[in-house]
Amino acid sequence: MCGITGWVSFHQDARLHVPVIEAMTATMALRGPDAGGVWLGAHAALGHRRLAVLDPDGGAQPMADSPDRPEVVLSYSGEIYNHHELRAELRRRGHRFRTRSDTEVVLRGYREWGDGLVDRLVGMYAFAVWDERAGRLLLVRDRLGVKPLFWAPIDGGLAFGSEPKALFAHPGITPRVGAEGLREAYSLLFNTGPTLWEGIREIEPGGMLTVDRAGQVERRYWQLEARPHTDDLAATVEQVAGLVDRAARSQLEADVPLCSLLSGGLDSTVLTALAADELRLTGGPEALLRSYAVDYSDQAVAFTGDVLRTGHDTPYAAEAGAFIGTEHSTVVLDPKALLDPEHRRAVVVARDSPIGVGDMDTSLYLLLGEIREHSTVALSGEAADEVFGGYPWFHASAALAAQTFPWLLVTGDEAAMPLHPELAAVLRIGEFRADTYRTALAAVPRVDGEDAAEHRRRELQHLSLTRWLRQLLHRKDRLSMARGLEVRVPYCDHRLVEYAFNVPWSMKSHDGREKGLLRSVGTGIAPESVLWRPKNHYPATHHPDYNRGLQRLAREALDVPQVREIADASVLGTTLDAPAERLDWGQRLRLERVVDLALWLDHHRPAITL
């Protein structure tokens, strides 16, 4: 995994601006701690920071098709899981390879198929191709949006980067935030395209953008499609099992240590079981997969549940690790570590945003840091709930009937930071949510003859896959990359997503519970206790000392005048003064976002104009 950045401008000679591309590239050092490089042509500059995972000696970037007179230059981040098959096909077509890296497969693939390369790729990726022959830059992002890619217009072209911070190192781009950006951030709708930052946009998942002297063109090369499902239940279970199995086993190639995140839930346990089996098949019966879980010192003594968590993960994770046969470790965090200002600041800097989930982000950052001491690649279970219908909103009557984004029933106004009344009047978030919801539903495809109940669940799945999942992937990418750790997400294999999207709900819940299809896949390879365990979200501490510390940090944050211009201190007063033992999840998240807002303002110092 890596960080990419660069620009194209037809109004200047990029070769005269070496310090600029070097500064932009340097902002990606945490994403790529192993190496860095730049390439400059007359009208384009590409930068790259590398986390070496495959072919450490041969995958240096930016990579050119020729060392002397390059016609095509690539800066690439990600993993192509079918690169061996593509390499074999390219060799049959006469291409010669200098390295074992998947990077060179992308480069040679572009030489052979041009933009049509994207239809052949299986993986997670974001990359930039400068075509010297055509005087054209191509930006591409993977189908589910696992890897981020941002861009902004500059004089005579555009600049791009894996993170906004890379763009801010370009002299033509200033960190500015307006009403539209704040509306995007605090509405919690997770649009892709517009961002918090004025003038900065994301490449859509499954999207590509080209820019040349004639201008720029952005288009989607992939999106979810509705198709009739013709397989019976037995064939569906078999097909899903094959797709999950292939996704998990195909994502294990690495020249560095690999591990699995094992929470003790169904999603991570199935992935870990398949990965462990594959390692034993290829490495011998003694080959052990490392697995990791997170816990808090207070939860180990007395678990405290809330609206998102009904049970303690650690015993289930340990049982799953023993059942599968992994080398399992539990990283136990002291709640005081979650209050450390430097840890919290590192998280906000990684996100380039004040919007997160507080201690759950900080704990993930600390967990990934511990994992990085032993592994460079980790498997994770993101997307299983979206793919197999695991969230309560897929079966709760209130969510099925609600005319709004389903996660707002859980993370809406009760957990949102209250906005200053004057700002709230400008942003009009309620209207924005209603308008965006209508637009989002209009984009959901439909199968002829699909009844209303089935289509409603298709709507919820489409919203989950195209919005809710995106913020989960952003979170995992930013925090793992800030630790120099590559995280792979097999449930985001687009072939699995395409198939499951069209499986009717009666089959998804064929055993009377959510995620019935995945439970069928896990039968025999996961403990029974895990197979039938209720959905549990990422763990959080409930220690009163943490709550008291959070209240203190929030009070300090509200002493900052610019924070009080955004947050409504009068509404937060009761939460600040509430007994620490009684703070619920929503109250805590409000305080978390005030603290993060202050850190974001202090680090990024954005120019805010309303």
XYZ file of C-alpha atoms in Angstrom:
610
model
C 0.000 0.000 0.000
C 1.208 3.472 -0.746
C 0.445 7.145 -1.150
C 0.237 8.878 -4.511
C 0.173 12.510 -5.517
C 0.984 14.856 -8.382
C -0.433 17.316 -10.844
C -0.822 18.173 -14.500
C -0.742 21.713 -15.835
C -0.572 22.805 -19.444
C 0.294 26.387 -18.408
C 3.681 25.682 -16.849
C 6.741 23.473 -17.049
C 6.487 21.039 -14.143
C 10.225 20.396 -14.283
C 10.787 23.851 -12.791
C 8.842 22.955 -9.650
C 10.711 20.035 -8.114
C 10.323 21.330 -4.521
C 6.533 21.356 -4.929
C 6.169 17.706 -5.927
C 8.700 16.741 -3.266
C 6.663 18.578 -0.609
C 3.422 16.980 -1.774
C 5.040 13.555 -1.727
C 6.487 14.104 1.734
C 2.977 14.495 3.192
C 2.389 10.824 2.295
C 5.416 9.528 4.242
C 3.320 7.667 6.829
C 1.394 5.892 4.069
C 4.662 4.792 2.516
C 7.473 4.581 5.072
C 9.770 2.368 2.984
C 10.656 4.529 -0.027
C 9.682 7.584 -2.050
C 10.201 8.971 -5.501
C 9.126 11.642 -7.976
C 8.959 11.974 -11.740
C 8.606 15.216 -13.689
C 7.818 15.887 -17.318
C 7.061 19.059 -19.205
C 3.437 19.216 -18.048
C 3.077 16.555 -15.357
C 4.608 15.685 -12.009
C 4.017 12.408 -10.158
C 5.013 11.537 -6.608
C 4.924 8.279 -4.691
C 5.534 6.965 -1.176
C 5.866 3.200 -0.854
C 4.911 0.604 1.712
C 6.717 -2.411 0.251
C 4.479 -5.496 0.279
C 5.207 -7.301 -3.009
C 8.628 -7.457 -4.674
C 10.371 -5.037 -2.287
C 13.402 -4.774 -4.573
C 11.551 -4.320 -7.846
C 8.458 -2.193 -7.347
C 9.919 1.312 -7.048
C 7.658 4.156 -8.206
C 6.746 6.264 -10.051
C 7.278 3.544 -12.635
C 7.945 4.318 -16.295
C 7.639 1.979 -19.253
C 11.139 2.973 -20.368
C 14.031 4.440 -18.362
C 15.273 6.539 -21.282
C 12.283 7.935 -23.185
C 9.195 7.065 -21.122
C 5.857 7.212 -22.870
C 3.764 6.066 -19.895
C 4.453 6.780 -16.201
C 2.466 5.319 -13.289
C 1.970 6.224 -9.630
C -0.091 3.479 -8.023
C -1.452 2.518 -4.616
C -3.171 -0.763 -3.762
C -3.146 -4.440 -4.578
C -4.232 -6.226 -7.752
C -5.269 -9.711 -6.658
C -5.428 -11.150 -10.186
C -2.057 -9.767 -11.269
C -0.634 -13.232 -11.974
C -3.393 -13.985 -14.493
C -3.005 -10.566 -16.113
C 0.766 -10.950 -16.247
C 0.423 -14.290 -18.032
C -1.972 -12.801 -20.588
C 0.300 -9.806 -21.192
C 3.272 -12.093 -21.701
C 1.308 -14.014 -24.320
C 0.771 -10.670 -26.018
C 4.509 -10.003 -26.132
C 5.141 -7.885 -23.021
C 8.353 -8.384 -21.075
C 8.519 -7.725 -17.344
C 11.409 -6.383 -15.290
C 9.831 -6.979 -11.844
C 7.470 -9.298 -9.925
C 5.335 -6.393 -8.780
C 1.648 -5.853 -9.511
C 2.598 -2.244 -10.238
C 4.268 -3.269 -13.471
C 1.198 -5.319 -14.407
C -0.893 -2.148 -14.189
C 1.690 -0.247 -16.231
C 1.962 -2.881 -18.987
C -1.791 -3.436 -18.847
C -2.369 0.217 -19.658
C 0.060 -0.010 -22.571
C -1.930 -2.958 -23.922
C -5.562 -2.051 -23.159
C -5.570 1.660 -22.407
C -8.477 2.766 -20.245
C -10.046 -0.668 -20.794
C -7.544 -2.001 -18.264
C -9.909 -1.025 -15.444
C -12.480 -3.627 -16.470
C -9.902 -6.393 -15.976
C -8.654 -5.445 -12.517
C -9.670 -7.265 -9.338
C -8.458 -5.534 -6.225
C -8.245 -2.313 -4.263
C -6.416 0.518 -5.961
C -6.067 4.174 -6.798
C -3.619 5.215 -9.479
C -2.521 7.928 -11.863
C -1.197 7.312 -15.372
C 0.530 10.064 -17.314
C 0.476 9.253 -21.039
C 3.208 11.311 -22.674
C 2.051 10.285 -26.153
C -1.444 11.727 -25.698
C -0.548 14.457 -23.211
C -3.181 13.032 -20.893
C -3.546 12.147 -17.209
C -5.788 9.269 -16.123
C -6.974 8.900 -12.505
C -8.685 5.647 -11.450
C -10.268 4.423 -8.208
C -11.363 0.874 -7.337
C -15.005 -0.177 -7.564
C -15.941 -0.037 -3.872
C -13.730 2.914 -2.983
C -11.377 1.031 -0.673
C -8.494 3.300 -1.667
C -9.048 7.075 -1.580
C -8.223 9.540 -4.339
C -8.818 13.316 -4.180
C -8.324 16.052 -6.743
C -8.615 19.808 -7.115
C -8.366 22.225 -10.046
C -5.210 24.301 -10.476
C -4.086 26.733 -13.141
C -4.025 24.830 -16.421
C -5.034 21.439 -15.001
C -5.498 19.639 -11.689
C -3.652 18.214 -8.707
C -4.395 14.894 -7.026
C -3.470 12.917 -3.938
C -4.364 9.998 -1.728
C -5.272 12.497 0.999
C -6.220 16.197 1.015
C -3.041 17.053 2.929
C -1.049 16.264 -0.209
C -3.061 18.844 -2.137
C -2.492 21.507 0.521
C 1.251 21.266 -0.152
C 0.609 22.630 -3.661
C 0.897 26.441 -3.766
C -2.277 26.727 -5.827
C -4.496 25.076 -3.201
C -5.494 26.548 0.168
C -7.383 24.689 2.918
C -10.746 26.466 2.771
C -14.095 25.370 4.155
C -17.458 26.884 3.306
C -21.080 26.220 4.164
C -21.302 23.409 1.625
C -18.347 21.602 3.177
C -19.676 21.909 6.719
C -23.061 20.703 5.480
C -21.437 17.660 3.899
C -19.510 16.906 7.083
C -22.189 17.381 9.719
C -25.106 15.911 7.773
C -23.455 12.441 8.071
C -24.705 11.393 4.629
C -21.276 10.360 3.294
C -21.646 11.694 -0.226
C -18.791 10.858 -2.549
C -17.635 13.596 -4.868
C -17.931 16.789 -2.815
C -15.852 16.934 0.363
C -15.471 19.048 3.461
C -12.824 21.086 1.658
C -13.776 23.815 -0.799
C -12.656 22.951 -4.326
C -11.505 19.422 -3.434
C -13.416 16.427 -4.722
C -13.119 12.657 -4.535
C -12.972 10.358 -7.516
C -16.129 8.260 -7.253
C -15.701 4.584 -6.358
C -15.673 2.757 -9.668
C -14.786 6.060 -11.290
C -12.123 7.497 -13.538
C -11.134 10.998 -14.598
C -9.071 12.073 -17.588
C -7.582 15.492 -18.243
C -5.814 16.810 -21.327
C -5.595 20.109 -23.200
C -9.236 19.780 -24.261
C -10.440 19.628 -20.657
C -11.439 16.908 -18.241
C -13.943 14.070 -18.334
C -15.164 12.078 -15.335
C -17.133 8.853 -15.705
C -18.087 5.671 -13.849
C -16.777 2.365 -15.182
C -18.641 0.300 -12.554
C -21.718 0.585 -10.390
C -24.241 -1.726 -8.788
C -26.811 -3.205 -11.164
C -30.101 -4.939 -10.425
C -30.509 -8.328 -12.093
C -32.991 -11.168 -11.666
C -31.736 -13.842 -9.276
C -32.313 -17.268 -10.787
C -30.358 -19.587 -8.457
C -32.248 -21.615 -5.852
C -31.175 -21.522 -2.199
C -28.735 -24.431 -2.422
C -27.050 -22.993 -5.499
C -26.978 -19.540 -3.897
C -25.276 -20.816 -0.765
C -22.749 -22.698 -2.889
C -22.070 -19.653 -5.049
C -21.634 -17.332 -2.073
C -19.347 -19.833 -0.356
C -17.195 -19.996 -3.470
C -17.026 -16.218 -3.832
C -16.115 -15.643 -0.177
C -13.560 -18.441 -0.286
C -11.928 -17.093 -3.436
C -11.861 -13.527 -2.106
C -10.243 -14.532 1.176
C -7.648 -16.893 -0.278
C -6.672 -14.603 -3.148
C -5.744 -11.750 -0.819
C -2.969 -13.488 1.115
C -0.015 -12.891 -1.203
C 2.675 -10.792 0.488
C 6.448 -10.717 0.880
C 5.964 -9.353 4.406
C 4.208 -10.678 7.559
C 0.411 -10.924 7.304
C -2.226 -11.210 10.041
C -5.981 -11.040 10.594
C -8.190 -8.769 12.710
C -10.336 -11.203 14.720
C -13.087 -9.588 16.791
C -14.959 -12.795 17.577
C -17.813 -11.822 15.284
C -19.048 -13.875 12.347
C -17.437 -11.728 9.626
C -13.871 -11.725 10.911
C -14.034 -15.342 12.078
C -14.984 -16.659 8.634
C -12.195 -14.645 6.991
C -9.647 -15.755 9.553
C -10.648 -19.411 9.209
C -10.277 -19.363 5.424
C -6.982 -17.460 5.571
C -5.543 -19.803 8.210
C -6.519 -22.832 6.142
C -4.888 -21.400 3.030
C -1.676 -20.655 4.899
C -1.538 -24.240 6.156
C -2.152 -25.550 2.628
C 0.642 -23.444 1.136
C 3.051 -23.231 4.072
C 2.591 -26.577 5.757
C 0.669 -27.658 8.864
C 2.953 -25.635 11.143
C 2.182 -22.328 9.408
C 0.253 -20.172 11.866
C -1.743 -17.057 11.102
C -1.439 -14.262 13.648
C -4.778 -12.795 14.773
C -5.538 -9.733 16.888
C -8.415 -8.379 18.943
C -8.775 -5.203 21.005
C -10.082 -4.811 24.546
C -10.070 -2.225 27.326
C -8.840 -2.739 30.852
C -12.241 -1.821 32.294
C -14.180 -4.150 29.969
C -12.032 -7.100 30.969
C -13.290 -6.586 34.544
C -16.944 -5.712 33.897
C -18.465 -5.351 30.441
C -20.874 -2.446 29.979
C -23.263 -2.664 27.050
C -24.959 0.117 25.089
C -27.184 0.595 22.047
C -24.469 -0.751 19.715
C -22.900 -3.478 21.856
C -24.648 -6.366 23.545
C -21.675 -8.527 24.515
C -17.974 -8.609 25.314
C -15.868 -9.467 22.247
C -12.738 -10.836 23.883
C -13.980 -14.290 25.003
C -15.473 -14.949 21.565
C -12.298 -13.825 19.786
C -10.171 -16.086 21.983
C -12.517 -19.016 21.385
C -12.468 -18.407 17.629
C -8.674 -18.169 17.583
C -8.339 -21.446 19.463
C -10.939 -23.173 17.263
C -9.243 -22.053 14.039
C -5.701 -22.473 15.327
C -4.244 -18.982 15.097
C -1.518 -17.317 17.115
C -4.000 -15.024 18.823
C -3.277 -11.851 20.804
C -5.532 -9.378 22.569
C -4.298 -5.796 22.721
C -5.631 -4.357 25.983
C -5.808 -0.569 26.062
C -5.855 1.644 29.118
C -8.683 4.204 28.785
C -6.147 6.884 29.768
C -4.251 6.241 26.533
C -7.378 7.227 24.613
C -7.255 10.682 26.229
C -3.638 11.349 25.271
C -3.760 14.584 23.217
C -1.013 13.386 20.894
C -2.892 10.207 20.036
C -6.083 12.142 19.380
C -4.251 14.720 17.303
C -2.601 12.001 15.207
C -6.040 10.566 14.428
C -7.483 13.937 13.391
C -4.436 14.664 11.237
C -4.797 11.274 9.572
C -8.470 11.908 8.810
C -8.062 15.520 7.585
C -11.520 15.963 9.080
C -13.197 16.765 12.413
C -15.773 14.017 11.829
C -15.017 10.647 13.368
C -16.146 8.338 16.136
C -13.940 9.568 18.946
C -12.427 6.938 21.200
C -13.240 4.199 18.684
C -10.932 5.938 16.201
C -8.205 6.473 18.782
C -8.377 2.873 19.971
C -8.220 1.583 16.390
C -5.182 3.788 15.778
C -3.478 2.352 18.875
C -4.456 -1.218 17.988
C -3.068 -0.886 14.468
C 0.138 0.554 15.869
C 0.599 -2.517 18.064
C -0.117 -4.806 15.107
C 2.434 -2.978 12.949
C 5.160 -4.079 15.359
C 4.705 -7.622 14.007
C 2.818 -7.444 10.687
C 2.683 -5.249 7.599
C -0.590 -6.577 6.135
C -3.872 -7.339 7.905
C -7.190 -8.817 6.782
C -10.359 -7.109 7.995
C -14.086 -7.816 7.765
C -15.480 -4.501 6.508
C -18.469 -4.757 4.126
C -19.900 -8.058 5.379
C -22.836 -6.314 7.064
C -23.543 -4.296 3.942
C -23.206 -7.294 1.632
C -25.183 -9.813 3.711
C -27.677 -7.540 5.476
C -26.254 -7.596 8.981
C -27.365 -4.225 10.312
C -30.564 -3.879 12.358
C -31.993 -1.529 9.760
C -32.349 -4.389 7.302
C -34.987 -6.054 9.459
C -36.212 -3.457 11.995
C -39.698 -2.235 11.139
C -38.887 1.373 12.126
C -35.956 1.518 9.702
C -37.894 -0.141 6.921
C -40.633 2.484 7.278
C -38.445 5.540 7.899
C -38.048 8.000 5.058
C -34.439 8.828 5.836
C -30.991 7.287 5.795
C -31.192 4.320 8.165
C -28.026 5.064 10.152
C -29.480 8.424 11.190
C -31.916 6.489 13.364
C -28.857 5.454 15.394
C -26.233 8.166 14.744
C -28.488 11.140 13.979
C -29.274 14.165 16.090
C -28.702 12.451 19.441
C -25.119 11.659 18.509
C -24.448 14.651 16.257
C -22.584 17.658 17.587
C -25.156 20.436 18.146
C -24.426 23.337 15.830
C -24.483 27.001 16.752
C -27.971 28.326 15.926
C -26.666 30.860 13.398
C -24.660 28.171 11.605
C -27.536 25.712 11.742
C -29.776 28.304 10.049
C -27.260 28.609 7.214
C -26.627 24.890 6.756
C -30.292 23.770 6.942
C -29.160 20.200 7.399
C -32.682 18.796 7.722
C -33.603 20.027 4.241
C -30.284 18.836 2.844
C -30.864 15.358 4.238
C -34.366 15.177 2.787
C -33.229 16.339 -0.661
C -30.223 14.021 -0.677
C -32.342 11.073 0.437
C -34.728 11.520 -2.497
C -31.791 11.738 -4.905
C -30.160 8.659 -3.373
C -33.311 6.552 -3.708
C -33.721 7.614 -7.322
C -30.310 6.081 -8.059
C -31.279 2.628 -6.762
C -31.763 0.198 -9.674
C -34.848 -2.004 -9.852
C -35.695 -5.397 -11.278
C -38.932 -5.614 -13.259
C -41.630 -7.193 -11.128
C -39.800 -6.639 -7.830
C -42.350 -6.146 -5.048
C -42.287 -3.149 -2.723
C -40.925 -5.016 0.317
C -38.052 -6.540 -1.645
C -37.219 -3.237 -3.303
C -37.181 -1.484 0.071
C -34.462 -3.826 1.277
C -32.602 -3.284 -1.990
C -32.782 0.453 -1.267
C -31.328 -0.043 2.198
C -28.556 -2.243 0.858
C -27.730 0.227 -1.900
C -27.569 3.104 0.609
C -25.379 0.994 2.884
C -22.965 -0.049 0.131
C -22.688 3.339 -1.549
C -22.664 5.583 1.537
C -22.302 3.993 4.963
C -19.576 1.613 3.814
C -17.566 4.428 2.302
C -16.995 6.141 5.634
C -15.987 2.811 7.204
C -13.448 2.277 4.432
C -12.137 5.814 4.793
C -11.705 5.256 8.533
C -9.834 2.002 8.091
C -7.628 3.351 5.286
C -6.619 6.573 7.024
C -5.887 5.059 10.420
C -4.074 1.995 9.074
C -2.019 4.034 6.637
C -1.073 6.442 9.423
C 0.574 3.375 10.983
C 2.151 2.087 7.763
C -0.120 -0.969 7.831
C -1.932 -2.306 4.774
C -5.460 -3.533 5.482
C -7.203 -5.780 2.951
C -10.978 -6.197 2.896
C -12.018 -9.411 1.090
C -15.773 -8.786 1.474
C -15.274 -5.816 -0.870
C -14.490 -8.163 -3.778
C -16.765 -6.670 -6.431
C -17.808 -10.088 -7.761
C -19.173 -11.045 -4.344
C -20.883 -7.668 -3.970
C -22.514 -7.889 -7.401
C -23.895 -11.342 -6.711
C -25.115 -10.708 -3.164
C -26.788 -7.435 -4.141
C -29.278 -9.392 -6.203
C -29.978 -12.218 -3.754
C -33.503 -11.805 -2.314
C -33.921 -11.124 1.386
C -35.628 -14.472 1.947
C -32.347 -16.160 1.004
C -30.125 -13.697 2.837
C -32.060 -14.569 6.014
C -32.923 -18.164 5.096
C -32.201 -19.457 8.612
C -34.440 -16.889 10.282
C -31.599 -14.478 11.135
C -29.625 -11.721 9.487
C -26.528 -12.816 7.536
C -27.876 -16.317 7.000
C -25.798 -16.791 3.857
C -22.554 -15.948 5.597
C -23.538 -18.183 8.513
C -23.897 -21.033 6.043
C -20.385 -20.310 4.757
C -19.073 -20.353 8.327
C -20.687 -23.623 9.353
C -17.947 -26.063 10.292
C -15.118 -23.534 10.189
C -16.300 -21.250 13.030
C -17.467 -22.054 16.577
C -21.222 -22.415 17.047
C -21.190 -19.654 19.648
C -19.784 -17.240 17.069
C -22.114 -18.388 14.292
C -25.204 -17.434 16.303
C -23.842 -14.448 18.172
C -25.832 -11.166 17.753
C -24.314 -8.314 15.766
C -21.809 -6.332 17.863
C -20.184 -3.082 16.788
C -16.552 -2.102 17.324
C -15.900 -2.036 21.099
C -15.679 1.145 23.179
C -14.611 1.892 26.715
C -17.203 2.926 29.316
C -14.800 3.729 32.126
C -15.966 6.737 34.187
C -12.391 8.069 34.252
C -12.464 8.229 30.464
C -15.793 10.053 30.519
C -14.473 12.563 33.063
C -11.368 13.131 30.977
C -13.504 13.606 27.875
C -15.659 16.170 29.653
C -12.495 18.050 30.643
C -11.167 18.022 27.058
C -14.525 19.214 25.739
C -14.584 22.131 28.186
C -11.111 23.120 27.029
C -12.213 22.849 23.405
C -15.179 25.142 24.032
C -12.786 27.805 25.316
C -11.625 28.201 21.701
C -13.669 31.020 20.073
C -13.790 29.372 16.639
C -15.150 26.173 18.191
C -17.987 28.150 19.805
C -18.814 29.629 16.387
C -19.516 26.105 15.119
C -20.703 24.151 18.183
C -23.641 25.146 20.373
C -22.077 25.351 23.829
C -25.438 25.984 25.512
C -26.796 22.587 24.418
C -23.608 20.816 25.449
C -23.693 22.235 28.948
C -25.883 19.517 30.436
C -23.629 16.811 28.981
C -20.521 18.502 30.326
C -21.997 18.564 33.821
C -23.635 15.118 33.778
C -22.304 12.404 36.116
C -19.493 10.628 34.290
C -20.947 7.239 35.214
C -24.175 8.018 33.366
C -22.969 9.344 30.017
C -24.570 7.359 27.221
C -23.099 6.650 23.810
C -24.778 9.599 22.070
C -23.732 12.109 24.725
C -20.158 10.917 24.561
C -19.999 11.157 20.791
C -21.178 14.768 20.959
C -18.284 15.583 23.262
C -15.850 13.581 21.126
C -16.724 15.674 18.087
C -16.224 18.941 19.956
C -12.760 17.804 21.030
C -11.899 16.668 17.499
C -13.196 19.941 16.062
C -10.751 21.904 18.228
C -7.856 19.653 17.207
C -8.783 19.945 13.527
C -9.003 23.730 13.670
C -5.662 23.949 15.467
C -3.795 21.660 13.057
C -5.310 22.487 9.667
C -6.141 26.139 10.371
C -8.727 26.246 7.591
C -10.109 29.504 6.250
C -13.832 29.169 7.023
C -16.216 31.362 5.040
C -20.002 31.151 5.258
